[in-house]
PDB file of C-alpha atoms in Angstrom:
ATOM      1  CA  UNK A   1      53.090  47.405-143.628  1.00 67.00           C
ATOM      2  CA  UNK A   2      55.812  44.799-143.970  1.00 75.00           C
ATOM      3  CA  UNK A   3      56.905  46.585-140.800  1.00 77.00           C
ATOM      4  CA  UNK A   4      53.562  46.119-139.413  1.00 72.00           C
ATOM      5  CA  UNK A   5      53.495  43.520-139.857  1.00 76.00           C
ATOM      6  CA  UNK A   6      56.922  41.856-138.487  1.00 80.00           C
ATOM      7  CA  UNK A   7      56.059  44.388-135.279  1.00 81.00           C
ATOM      8  CA  UNK A   8      52.533  42.010-134.919  1.00 79.00           C
ATOM      9  CA  UNK A   9      54.588  38.771-134.740  1.00 81.00           C
ATOM     10  CA  UNK A  10      56.610  39.747-132.220  1.00 85.00           C
ATOM     11  CA  UNK A  11      54.403  40.610-129.862  1.00 83.00           C
ATOM     12  CA  UNK A  12      52.994  37.187-131.030  1.00 81.00           C
ATOM     13  CA  UNK A  13      55.406  35.057-130.254  1.00 83.00           C
ATOM     14  CA  UNK A  14      55.867  36.993-126.395  1.00 86.00           C
ATOM     15  CA  UNK A  15      52.260  35.941-126.118  1.00 85.00           C
ATOM     16  CA  UNK A  16      53.107  32.602-127.320  1.00 83.00           C
ATOM     17  CA  UNK A  17      56.239  32.418-124.800  1.00 86.00           C
ATOM     18  CA  UNK A  18      54.483  33.960-121.846  1.00 86.00           C
ATOM     19  CA  UNK A  19      51.057  31.006-121.908  1.00 82.00           C
ATOM     20  CA  UNK A  20      53.813  28.369-122.475  1.00 82.00           C
ATOM     21  CA  UNK A  21      55.173  30.066-119.594  1.00 86.00           C
ATOM     22  CA  UNK A  22      51.608  30.055-117.134  1.00 83.00           C
ATOM     23  CA  UNK A  23      50.615  26.236-118.947  1.00 78.00           C
ATOM     24  CA  UNK A  24      53.144  24.686-118.082  1.00 80.00           C
ATOM     25  CA  UNK A  25      53.671  25.663-114.248  1.00 81.00           C
ATOM     26  CA  UNK A  26      50.001  25.698-114.093  1.00 73.00           C
ATOM     27  CA  UNK A  27      49.960  21.694-115.331  1.00 68.00           C
ATOM     28  CA  UNK A  28      53.043  21.249-112.550  1.00 71.00           C
ATOM     29  CA  UNK A  29      51.689  22.821-109.960  1.00 70.00           C
ATOM     30  CA  UNK A  30      49.006  20.331-110.018  1.00 64.00           C
ATOM     31  CA  UNK A  31      51.398  17.602-107.945  1.00 63.00           C
ATOM     32  CA  UNK A  32      54.372  17.883-106.641  1.00 63.00           C
ATOM     33  CA  UNK A  33      55.299  13.499-107.681  1.00 68.00           C
ATOM     34  CA  UNK A  34      53.796  13.895-111.547  1.00 72.00           C
ATOM     35  CA  UNK A  35      55.556   9.916-111.176  1.00 74.00           C
ATOM     36  CA  UNK A  36      52.844   8.765-108.249  1.00 74.00           C
ATOM     37  CA  UNK A  37      49.980  10.410-111.009  1.00 70.00           C
ATOM     38  CA  UNK A  38      51.698   8.006-113.522  1.00 73.00           C
ATOM     39  CA  UNK A  39      52.140   5.196-111.765  1.00 74.00           C
ATOM     40  CA  UNK A  40      49.504   5.627-109.379  1.00 72.00           C
ATOM     41  CA  UNK A  41      49.818   5.431-105.151  1.00 73.00           C
ATOM     42  CA  UNK A  42      50.892   1.605-105.388  1.00 78.00           C
ATOM     43  CA  UNK A  43      53.943   2.020-107.047  1.00 79.00           C
ATOM     44  CA  UNK A  44      56.786   1.625-104.560  1.00 84.00           C
ATOM     45  CA  UNK A  45      58.442   5.436-103.425  1.00 83.00           C
ATOM     46  CA  UNK A  46      62.264   3.679-105.669  1.00 85.00           C
ATOM     47  CA  UNK A  47      60.028   4.205-108.832  1.00 86.00           C
ATOM     48  CA  UNK A  48      58.292   6.827-108.961  1.00 82.00           C
ATOM     49  CA  UNK A  49      61.673   7.866-107.765  1.00 85.00           C
ATOM     50  CA  UNK A  50      62.911   6.389-110.761  1.00 87.00           C
ATOM     51  CA  UNK A  51      60.280   7.545-113.009  1.00 81.00           C
ATOM     52  CA  UNK A  52      60.693  11.303-111.766  1.00 81.00           C
ATOM     53  CA  UNK A  53      64.716  11.422-112.104  1.00 84.00           C
ATOM     54  CA  UNK A  54      64.315   9.600-116.115  1.00 81.00           C
ATOM     55  CA  UNK A  55      61.442  12.166-117.195  1.00 76.00           C
ATOM     56  CA  UNK A  56      63.385  15.581-115.557  1.00 79.00           C
ATOM     57  CA  UNK A  57      61.162  16.249-112.981  1.00 77.00           C
ATOM     58  CA  UNK A  58      63.200  16.060-109.605  1.00 79.00           C
ATOM     59  CA  UNK A  59      64.958  19.390-111.516  1.00 82.00           C
ATOM     60  CA  UNK A  60      63.739  22.917-111.027  1.00 83.00           C
ATOM     61  CA  UNK A  61      60.938  24.046-112.254  1.00 81.00           C
ATOM     62  CA  UNK A  62      62.881  26.115-114.688  1.00 85.00           C
ATOM     63  CA  UNK A  63      65.417  23.645-115.808  1.00 85.00           C
ATOM     64  CA  UNK A  64      62.114  21.952-116.521  1.00 83.00           C
ATOM     65  CA  UNK A  65      61.005  24.526-118.547  1.00 85.00           C
ATOM     66  CA  UNK A  66      64.199  25.246-120.223  1.00 87.00           C
ATOM     67  CA  UNK A  67      64.497  21.690-121.565  1.00 85.00           C
ATOM     68  CA  UNK A  68      59.861  22.611-123.064  1.00 82.00           C
ATOM     69  CA  UNK A  69      60.331  25.192-124.833  1.00 85.00           C
ATOM     70  CA  UNK A  70      64.326  23.374-125.973  1.00 85.00           C
ATOM     71  CA  UNK A  71      62.076  20.350-127.387  1.00 82.00           C
ATOM     72  CA  UNK A  72      59.265  23.232-128.477  1.00 82.00           C
ATOM     73  CA  UNK A  73      61.374  24.332-130.623  1.00 82.00           C
ATOM     74  CA  UNK A  74      62.167  21.139-132.412  1.00 82.00           C
ATOM     75  CA  UNK A  75      58.840  19.821-132.850  1.00 81.00           C
ATOM     76  CA  UNK A  76      59.193  17.453-129.516  1.00 82.00           C
ATOM     77  CA  UNK A  77      55.135  17.996-128.001  1.00 83.00           C
ATOM     78  CA  UNK A  78      56.108  15.394-126.033  1.00 81.00           C
ATOM     79  CA  UNK A  79      54.544  11.301-124.736  1.00 81.00           C
ATOM     80  CA  UNK A  80      51.980  10.117-123.730  1.00 84.00           C
ATOM     81  CA  UNK A  81      51.976   8.783-120.215  1.00 77.00           C
ATOM     82  CA  UNK A  82      48.434   6.365-120.560  1.00 78.00           C
ATOM     83  CA  UNK A  83      48.976   5.786-124.461  1.00 81.00           C
ATOM     84  CA  UNK A  84      52.792   5.924-124.870  1.00 80.00           C
ATOM     85  CA  UNK A  85      53.011   7.846-127.388  1.00 85.00           C
ATOM     86  CA  UNK A  86      53.644  10.249-129.147  1.00 88.00           C
ATOM     87  CA  UNK A  87      51.921  13.560-127.932  1.00 87.00           C
ATOM     88  CA  UNK A  88      52.593  15.394-131.482  1.00 87.00           C
ATOM     89  CA  UNK A  89      51.164  11.955-133.557  1.00 88.00           C
ATOM     90  CA  UNK A  90      47.728  11.878-130.913  1.00 87.00           C
ATOM     91  CA  UNK A  91      46.817  15.122-132.005  1.00 87.00           C
ATOM     92  CA  UNK A  92      47.747  14.643-135.391  1.00 86.00           C
ATOM     93  CA  UNK A  93      45.452  12.015-135.981  1.00 85.00           C
ATOM     94  CA  UNK A  94      42.404  14.675-134.158  1.00 86.00           C
ATOM     95  CA  UNK A  95      42.836  17.810-135.448  1.00 84.00           C
ATOM     96  CA  UNK A  96      42.031  16.967-138.931  1.00 85.00           C
ATOM     97  CA  UNK A  97      38.807  16.364-137.689  1.00 87.00           C
ATOM     98  CA  UNK A  98      37.971  19.477-135.038  1.00 86.00           C
ATOM     99  CA  UNK A  99      39.390  21.277-137.488  1.00 85.00           C
ATOM    100  CA  UNK A 100      36.628  20.382-139.956  1.00 88.00           C
ATOM    101  CA  UNK A 101      34.151  19.921-137.288  1.00 88.00           C
ATOM    102  CA  UNK A 102      35.057  23.674-136.403  1.00 86.00           C
ATOM    103  CA  UNK A 103      35.283  25.753-139.783  1.00 87.00           C
ATOM    104  CA  UNK A 104      31.818  23.744-140.650  1.00 89.00           C
ATOM    105  CA  UNK A 105      30.673  25.618-137.418  1.00 88.00           C
ATOM    106  CA  UNK A 106      31.953  28.353-137.751  1.00 87.00           C
ATOM    107  CA  UNK A 107      30.907  28.813-141.967  1.00 89.00           C
ATOM    108  CA  UNK A 108      26.880  27.941-140.891  1.00 91.00           C
ATOM    109  CA  UNK A 109      27.118  30.353-138.133  1.00 89.00           C
ATOM    110  CA  UNK A 110      28.399  33.365-140.786  1.00 89.00           C
ATOM    111  CA  UNK A 111      26.010  32.453-143.321  1.00 90.00           C
ATOM    112  CA  UNK A 112      22.906  32.839-140.509  1.00 91.00           C
ATOM    113  CA  UNK A 113      24.496  35.262-139.281  1.00 88.00           C
ATOM    114  CA  UNK A 114      25.642  38.413-141.058  1.00 87.00           C
ATOM    115  CA  UNK A 115      22.522  38.070-143.216  1.00 87.00           C
ATOM    116  CA  UNK A 116      20.577  38.076-140.821  1.00 88.00           C
ATOM    117  CA  UNK A 117      22.455  40.986-139.009  1.00 86.00           C
ATOM    118  CA  UNK A 118      21.668  43.425-142.303  1.00 85.00           C
ATOM    119  CA  UNK A 119      19.177  42.372-142.300  1.00 85.00           C
ATOM    120  CA  UNK A 120      17.519  43.601-138.843  1.00 86.00           C
ATOM    121  CA  UNK A 121      19.878  46.651-139.235  1.00 85.00           C
ATOM    122  CA  UNK A 122      18.398  47.545-141.968  1.00 83.00           C
ATOM    123  CA  UNK A 123      14.341  47.184-140.546  1.00 84.00           C
ATOM    124  CA  UNK A 124      15.470  48.265-137.007  1.00 85.00           C
ATOM    125  CA  UNK A 125      12.489  47.805-134.625  1.00 84.00           C
ATOM    126  CA  UNK A 126      10.694  46.575-135.918  1.00 87.00           C
ATOM    127  CA  UNK A 127       8.810  44.021-135.239  1.00 89.00           C
ATOM    128  CA  UNK A 128      11.181  41.449-136.725  1.00 86.00           C
ATOM    129  CA  UNK A 129      14.273  42.919-135.571  1.00 86.00           C
ATOM    130  CA  UNK A 130      12.223  42.453-132.039  1.00 89.00           C
ATOM    131  CA  UNK A 131      11.496  38.622-132.795  1.00 90.00           C
ATOM    132  CA  UNK A 132      14.996  37.460-133.554  1.00 87.00           C
ATOM    133  CA  UNK A 133      17.492  39.840-130.648  1.00 87.00           C
ATOM    134  CA  UNK A 134      15.446  38.159-128.265  1.00 89.00           C
ATOM    135  CA  UNK A 135      16.015  34.985-130.373  1.00 87.00           C
ATOM    136  CA  UNK A 136      19.507  35.620-129.381  1.00 85.00           C
ATOM    137  CA  UNK A 137      19.921  35.982-126.520  1.00 84.00           C
ATOM    138  CA  UNK A 138      17.887  32.753-125.806  1.00 87.00           C
ATOM    139  CA  UNK A 139      19.953  31.111-127.641  1.00 85.00           C
ATOM    140  CA  UNK A 140      22.902  32.736-126.028  1.00 82.00           C
ATOM    141  CA  UNK A 141      22.469  32.590-122.916  1.00 84.00           C
ATOM    142  CA  UNK A 142      21.472  28.158-123.873  1.00 85.00           C
ATOM    143  CA  UNK A 143      24.091  26.097-122.631  1.00 86.00           C
ATOM    144  CA  UNK A 144      25.995  24.195-125.530  1.00 84.00           C
ATOM    145  CA  UNK A 145      25.405  20.796-124.027  1.00 86.00           C
ATOM    146  CA  UNK A 146      21.278  21.920-123.540  1.00 90.00           C
ATOM    147  CA  UNK A 147      20.550  22.329-126.900  1.00 90.00           C
ATOM    148  CA  UNK A 148      22.550  19.369-128.484  1.00 90.00           C
ATOM    149  CA  UNK A 149      19.579  17.827-125.520  1.00 92.00           C
ATOM    150  CA  UNK A 150      17.206  19.353-127.395  1.00 92.00           C
ATOM    151  CA  UNK A 151      17.921  18.711-130.618  1.00 92.00           C
ATOM    152  CA  UNK A 152      18.153  14.954-130.180  1.00 92.00           C
ATOM    153  CA  UNK A 153      15.761  14.650-128.326  1.00 93.00           C
ATOM    154  CA  UNK A 154      14.050  15.898-130.688  1.00 92.00           C
ATOM    155  CA  UNK A 155      15.384  15.463-134.524  1.00 92.00           C
ATOM    156  CA  UNK A 156      17.266  12.018-133.538  1.00 90.00           C
ATOM    157  CA  UNK A 157      14.185  10.295-131.175  1.00 89.00           C
ATOM    158  CA  UNK A 158      11.464  12.268-131.229  1.00 88.00           C
ATOM    159  CA  UNK A 159      11.850  12.620-135.017  1.00 86.00           C
ATOM    160  CA  UNK A 160      14.027  10.487-136.018  1.00 86.00           C
ATOM    161  CA  UNK A 161      15.609  12.380-138.930  1.00 89.00           C
ATOM    162  CA  UNK A 162      19.159  12.560-137.735  1.00 91.00           C
ATOM    163  CA  UNK A 163      21.402   9.782-135.613  1.00 91.00           C
ATOM    164  CA  UNK A 164      22.509  10.748-132.194  1.00 89.00           C
ATOM    165  CA  UNK A 165      25.385   9.088-132.831  1.00 89.00           C
ATOM    166  CA  UNK A 166      28.212  11.592-134.999  1.00 89.00           C
ATOM    167  CA  UNK A 167      29.994   9.640-137.823  1.00 88.00           C
ATOM    168  CA  UNK A 168      33.102   7.414-135.741  1.00 86.00           C
ATOM    169  CA  UNK A 169      35.112   7.789-139.276  1.00 85.00           C
ATOM    170  CA  UNK A 170      38.705   8.693-139.266  1.00 81.00           C
ATOM    171  CA  UNK A 171      39.005  10.333-141.945  1.00 85.00           C
ATOM    172  CA  UNK A 172      38.432  14.851-141.665  1.00 83.00           C
ATOM    173  CA  UNK A 173      36.319  15.248-144.783  1.00 88.00           C
ATOM    174  CA  UNK A 174      33.505  13.617-142.857  1.00 87.00           C
ATOM    175  CA  UNK A 175      31.527  15.751-142.324  1.00 87.00           C
ATOM    176  CA  UNK A 176      31.076  16.967-145.708  1.00 87.00           C
ATOM    177  CA  UNK A 177      30.597  12.672-146.966  1.00 89.00           C
ATOM    178  CA  UNK A 178      28.466  12.116-144.088  1.00 89.00           C
ATOM    179  CA  UNK A 179      26.582  15.585-144.208  1.00 90.00           C
ATOM    180  CA  UNK A 180      23.197  13.454-142.040  1.00 91.00           C
ATOM    181  CA  UNK A 181      25.062  12.026-139.081  1.00 90.00           C
ATOM    182  CA  UNK A 182      27.511  15.536-138.415  1.00 91.00           C
ATOM    183  CA  UNK A 183      24.503  17.533-139.055  1.00 92.00           C
ATOM    184  CA  UNK A 184      23.518  17.652-135.332  1.00 92.00           C
ATOM    185  CA  UNK A 185      27.235  18.549-133.844  1.00 92.00           C
ATOM    186  CA  UNK A 186      27.466  21.146-137.010  1.00 91.00           C
ATOM    187  CA  UNK A 187      24.045  23.625-135.118  1.00 91.00           C
ATOM    188  CA  UNK A 188      25.238  23.231-131.948  1.00 91.00           C
ATOM    189  CA  UNK A 189      28.311  23.966-132.193  1.00 87.00           C
ATOM    190  CA  UNK A 190      26.962  27.499-134.402  1.00 88.00           C
ATOM    191  CA  UNK A 191      24.457  27.739-132.552  1.00 86.00           C
ATOM    192  CA  UNK A 192      25.710  30.141-129.990  1.00 76.00           C
ATOM    193  CA  UNK A 193      28.018  31.599-132.083  1.00 83.00           C
ATOM    194  CA  UNK A 194      24.977  32.757-134.610  1.00 87.00           C
ATOM    195  CA  UNK A 195      23.793  34.280-131.802  1.00 84.00           C
ATOM    196  CA  UNK A 196      27.473  36.286-131.122  1.00 84.00           C
ATOM    197  CA  UNK A 197      27.633  36.631-134.662  1.00 87.00           C
ATOM    198  CA  UNK A 198      24.725  37.819-135.744  1.00 87.00           C
ATOM    199  CA  UNK A 199      23.947  41.125-133.446  1.00 85.00           C
ATOM    200  CA  UNK A 200      27.258  42.339-133.517  1.00 84.00           C
ATOM    201  CA  UNK A 201      26.430  41.886-137.232  1.00 85.00           C
ATOM    202  CA  UNK A 202      23.944  44.147-136.650  1.00 87.00           C
ATOM    203  CA  UNK A 203      25.369  46.690-133.872  1.00 85.00           C
ATOM    204  CA  UNK A 204      28.234  47.128-136.997  1.00 83.00           C
ATOM    205  CA  UNK A 205      25.509  47.498-139.664  1.00 84.00           C
ATOM    206  CA  UNK A 206      23.326  50.015-138.461  1.00 84.00           C
ATOM    207  CA  UNK A 207      26.755  51.749-137.294  1.00 81.00           C
ATOM    208  CA  UNK A 208      27.110  52.059-141.783  1.00 80.00           C
ATOM    209  CA  UNK A 209      23.626  53.120-142.147  1.00 79.00           C
ATOM    210  CA  UNK A 210      23.839  56.618-141.054  1.00 74.00           C
ATOM    211  CA  UNK A 211      27.780  57.023-142.640  1.00 76.00           C
ATOM    212  CA  UNK A 212      27.508  59.847-145.332  1.00 77.00           C
ATOM    213  CA  UNK A 213      28.780  57.193-148.076  1.00 78.00           C
ATOM    214  CA  UNK A 214      25.360  54.844-148.129  1.00 78.00           C
ATOM    215  CA  UNK A 215      23.326  58.582-148.327  1.00 79.00           C
ATOM    216  CA  UNK A 216      25.161  59.006-150.257  1.00 80.00           C
ATOM    217  CA  UNK A 217      25.042  56.028-152.537  1.00 78.00           C
ATOM    218  CA  UNK A 218      21.159  56.137-152.698  1.00 78.00           C
ATOM    219  CA  UNK A 219      20.999  59.926-153.257  1.00 81.00           C
ATOM    220  CA  UNK A 220      22.038  58.536-157.203  1.00 79.00           C
ATOM    221  CA  UNK A 221      19.481  56.083-157.018  1.00 77.00           C
ATOM    222  CA  UNK A 222      21.024  52.947-156.133  1.00 76.00           C
ATOM    223  CA  UNK A 223      18.941  50.126-155.926  1.00 80.00           C
ATOM    224  CA  UNK A 224      18.424  48.981-152.505  1.00 76.00           C
ATOM    225  CA  UNK A 225      20.759  46.016-152.489  1.00 76.00           C
ATOM    226  CA  UNK A 226      23.502  47.395-154.746  1.00 77.00           C
ATOM    227  CA  UNK A 227      23.598  50.442-151.683  1.00 76.00           C
ATOM    228  CA  UNK A 228      23.445  46.861-148.939  1.00 77.00           C
ATOM    229  CA  UNK A 229      25.797  44.713-150.939  1.00 74.00           C
ATOM    230  CA  UNK A 230      29.015  46.892-152.685  1.00 74.00           C
ATOM    231  CA  UNK A 231      29.109  49.822-149.756  1.00 72.00           C
ATOM    232  CA  UNK A 232      27.136  48.274-146.311  1.00 77.00           C
ATOM    233  CA  UNK A 233      28.182  44.783-146.361  1.00 76.00           C
ATOM    234  CA  UNK A 234      31.821  45.256-147.168  1.00 75.00           C
ATOM    235  CA  UNK A 235      32.980  47.659-144.733  1.00 76.00           C
ATOM    236  CA  UNK A 236      30.328  45.802-141.959  1.00 78.00           C
ATOM    237  CA  UNK A 237      31.968  43.233-141.777  1.00 77.00           C
ATOM    238  CA  UNK A 238      35.454  44.323-141.161  1.00 72.00           C
ATOM    239  CA  UNK A 239      34.523  44.381-137.348  1.00 74.00           C
ATOM    240  CA  UNK A 240      33.093  40.429-138.098  1.00 77.00           C
ATOM    241  CA  UNK A 241      36.594  39.233-138.855  1.00 73.00           C
ATOM    242  CA  UNK A 242      38.044  40.450-136.185  1.00 71.00           C
ATOM    243  CA  UNK A 243      35.392  39.203-133.888  1.00 75.00           C
ATOM    244  CA  UNK A 244      35.909  35.597-135.268  1.00 76.00           C
ATOM    245  CA  UNK A 245      39.993  35.840-134.868  1.00 69.00           C
ATOM    246  CA  UNK A 246      38.939  35.471-131.585  1.00 68.00           C
ATOM    247  CA  UNK A 247      36.282  33.156-130.693  1.00 71.00           C
ATOM    248  CA  UNK A 248      38.395  30.264-132.577  1.00 69.00           C
ATOM    249  CA  UNK A 249      39.612  29.533-129.576  1.00 66.00           C
ATOM    250  CA  UNK A 250      35.683  29.598-128.250  1.00 64.00           C
ATOM    251  CA  UNK A 251      35.447  26.884-131.535  1.00 65.00           C
ATOM    252  CA  UNK A 252      37.879  24.729-129.925  1.00 65.00           C
ATOM    253  CA  UNK A 253      36.619  24.854-126.938  1.00 60.00           C
ATOM    254  CA  UNK A 254      33.049  24.598-127.986  1.00 62.00           C
ATOM    255  CA  UNK A 255      34.819  21.093-129.015  1.00 79.00           C
ATOM    256  CA  UNK A 256      35.018  19.297-125.769  1.00 83.00           C
ATOM    257  CA  UNK A 257      31.056  19.273-124.630  1.00 85.00           C
ATOM    258  CA  UNK A 258      30.407  18.859-128.530  1.00 89.00           C
ATOM    259  CA  UNK A 259      32.077  15.946-129.712  1.00 88.00           C
ATOM    260  CA  UNK A 260      32.347  14.671-125.985  1.00 88.00           C
ATOM    261  CA  UNK A 261      27.848  15.200-126.686  1.00 90.00           C
ATOM    262  CA  UNK A 262      27.195  13.181-129.758  1.00 92.00           C
ATOM    263  CA  UNK A 263      30.495  10.840-129.231  1.00 90.00           C
ATOM    264  CA  UNK A 264      32.789  12.750-132.549  1.00 90.00           C
ATOM    265  CA  UNK A 265      36.959  11.206-131.847  1.00 87.00           C
ATOM    266  CA  UNK A 266      38.707  15.083-132.126  1.00 86.00           C
ATOM    267  CA  UNK A 267      40.813  16.951-130.259  1.00 86.00           C
ATOM    268  CA  UNK A 268      38.035  17.895-127.627  1.00 85.00           C
ATOM    269  CA  UNK A 269      37.093  14.098-126.924  1.00 86.00           C
ATOM    270  CA  UNK A 270      40.854  13.765-126.778  1.00 87.00           C
ATOM    271  CA  UNK A 271      41.041  16.116-124.029  1.00 86.00           C
ATOM    272  CA  UNK A 272      38.331  14.891-121.829  1.00 87.00           C
ATOM    273  CA  UNK A 273      39.684  10.833-122.074  1.00 86.00           C
ATOM    274  CA  UNK A 274      43.268  12.709-120.801  1.00 85.00           C
ATOM    275  CA  UNK A 275      41.941  14.493-117.818  1.00 83.00           C
ATOM    276  CA  UNK A 276      40.150  11.839-116.903  1.00 83.00           C
ATOM    277  CA  UNK A 277      43.403  10.274-116.879  1.00 81.00           C
ATOM    278  CA  UNK A 278      45.808  12.655-116.162  1.00 77.00           C
ATOM    279  CA  UNK A 279      47.566  12.684-119.268  1.00 81.00           C
ATOM    280  CA  UNK A 280      50.022  15.858-118.645  1.00 80.00           C
ATOM    281  CA  UNK A 281      51.084  15.723-121.991  1.00 82.00           C
ATOM    282  CA  UNK A 282      48.405  15.810-123.484  1.00 86.00           C
ATOM    283  CA  UNK A 283      46.983  18.037-121.718  1.00 84.00           C
ATOM    284  CA  UNK A 284      49.662  20.854-121.588  1.00 82.00           C
ATOM    285  CA  UNK A 285      49.636  20.192-125.936  1.00 85.00           C
ATOM    286  CA  UNK A 286      46.227  21.538-126.546  1.00 84.00           C
ATOM    287  CA  UNK A 287      45.792  24.402-124.450  1.00 82.00           C
ATOM    288  CA  UNK A 288      49.007  25.282-125.979  1.00 83.00           C
ATOM    289  CA  UNK A 289      47.613  25.075-129.284  1.00 82.00           C
ATOM    290  CA  UNK A 290      44.263  26.887-127.900  1.00 80.00           C
ATOM    291  CA  UNK A 291      47.506  29.577-126.342  1.00 80.00           C
ATOM    292  CA  UNK A 292      48.406  29.482-130.866  1.00 82.00           C
ATOM    293  CA  UNK A 293      45.254  29.167-132.485  1.00 79.00           C
ATOM    294  CA  UNK A 294      44.028  32.231-130.381  1.00 78.00           C
ATOM    295  CA  UNK A 295      47.515  34.144-130.864  1.00 80.00           C
ATOM    296  CA  UNK A 296      46.739  33.322-134.563  1.00 79.00           C
ATOM    297  CA  UNK A 297      43.133  33.987-135.326  1.00 75.00           C
ATOM    298  CA  UNK A 298      43.697  37.830-133.340  1.00 75.00           C
ATOM    299  CA  UNK A 299      46.980  37.886-135.999  1.00 77.00           C
ATOM    300  CA  UNK A 300      45.336  37.277-138.795  1.00 75.00           C
ATOM    301  CA  UNK A 301      42.614  38.948-137.803  1.00 71.00           C
ATOM    302  CA  UNK A 302      44.597  42.047-137.787  1.00 73.00           C
ATOM    303  CA  UNK A 303      46.124  41.487-141.050  1.00 74.00           C
ATOM    304  CA  UNK A 304      43.071  41.116-143.469  1.00 70.00           C
ATOM    305  CA  UNK A 305      41.228  44.307-141.161  1.00 67.00           C
ATOM    306  CA  UNK A 306      44.722  45.775-142.623  1.00 68.00           C
ATOM    307  CA  UNK A 307      44.997  45.154-145.519  1.00 66.00           C
ATOM    308  CA  UNK A 308      40.743  45.979-146.461  1.00 59.00           C
ATOM    309  CA  UNK A 309      40.637  49.024-144.256  1.00 58.00           C
ATOM    310  CA  UNK A 310      43.315  51.558-145.857  1.00 55.00           C
ATOM    311  CA  UNK A 311      42.546  54.060-142.729  1.00 55.00           C
ATOM    312  CA  UNK A 312      43.776  51.535-140.148  1.00 54.00           C
ATOM    313  CA  UNK A 313      46.915  53.486-138.999  1.00 51.00           C
ATOM    314  CA  UNK A 314      49.919  50.977-139.255  1.00 52.00           C
ATOM    315  CA  UNK A 315      52.335  52.325-137.519  1.00 50.00           C
ATOM    316  CA  UNK A 316      50.820  52.478-134.010  1.00 49.00           C
TER     317      UNK A 316
END
């Protein structure tokens, strides 16, 4: 297990280096003169040249990338051109709120999807199974922004149960301290994941229901509830653990839409504002965070599955 962890960690580091290189090159190829973008079209050529020289943009791209890696090694994500603040500070101020929003959406999706998937598997091809499958497809095909607008129109305007705007509190625990204001953002973020998780759980549970250990448990006379909870659920959830790990960056992308729609001050809204301002250091840092979350999610998912299912060959 130790060698497996070390090997997976080494692969993760290599992947992160590749992600950082691709993102760095893409953002620096958008404009051949960052100084012109930052200072504006009215800036004098001398001022643009001086800006590029001060920030090292006049050097070869490879040399800039090596310097960037050195900054990352010291925890320096650069400085925002437009806000004149440290990028790490900006991300730190907003990361907690986005993380709690994503965690709440993920938790809600799992709480709903896991029992639904098992129910569909147990009652496969029934009317309830077909209706839930159709509803999942419709929900999955509905864009998050459209679903959010529908929720606002129904539950904020027609039936004023919830406010149309998310809480503006800077506390990361606002999801729990002001659940009424955060209900619509959390539901919008969780909706698409519910559709995916439920169908994935259904397929996994169907595979497990046909195995011998389920037949043996039923032959012993165990109540159906114990068969499902003690035997089926653990093994059926293992593929879902891997799926959740791969969908963590998807939640980060979903935050872009949800935070913009509900005006929630988090990383997603920071990214959109930085995109409009062409604030490259913030954009680069945000994209790198997404890459780190992708690699970390897969790494943790692999470890959890390997620890939970000893049938996995760790030497591969």
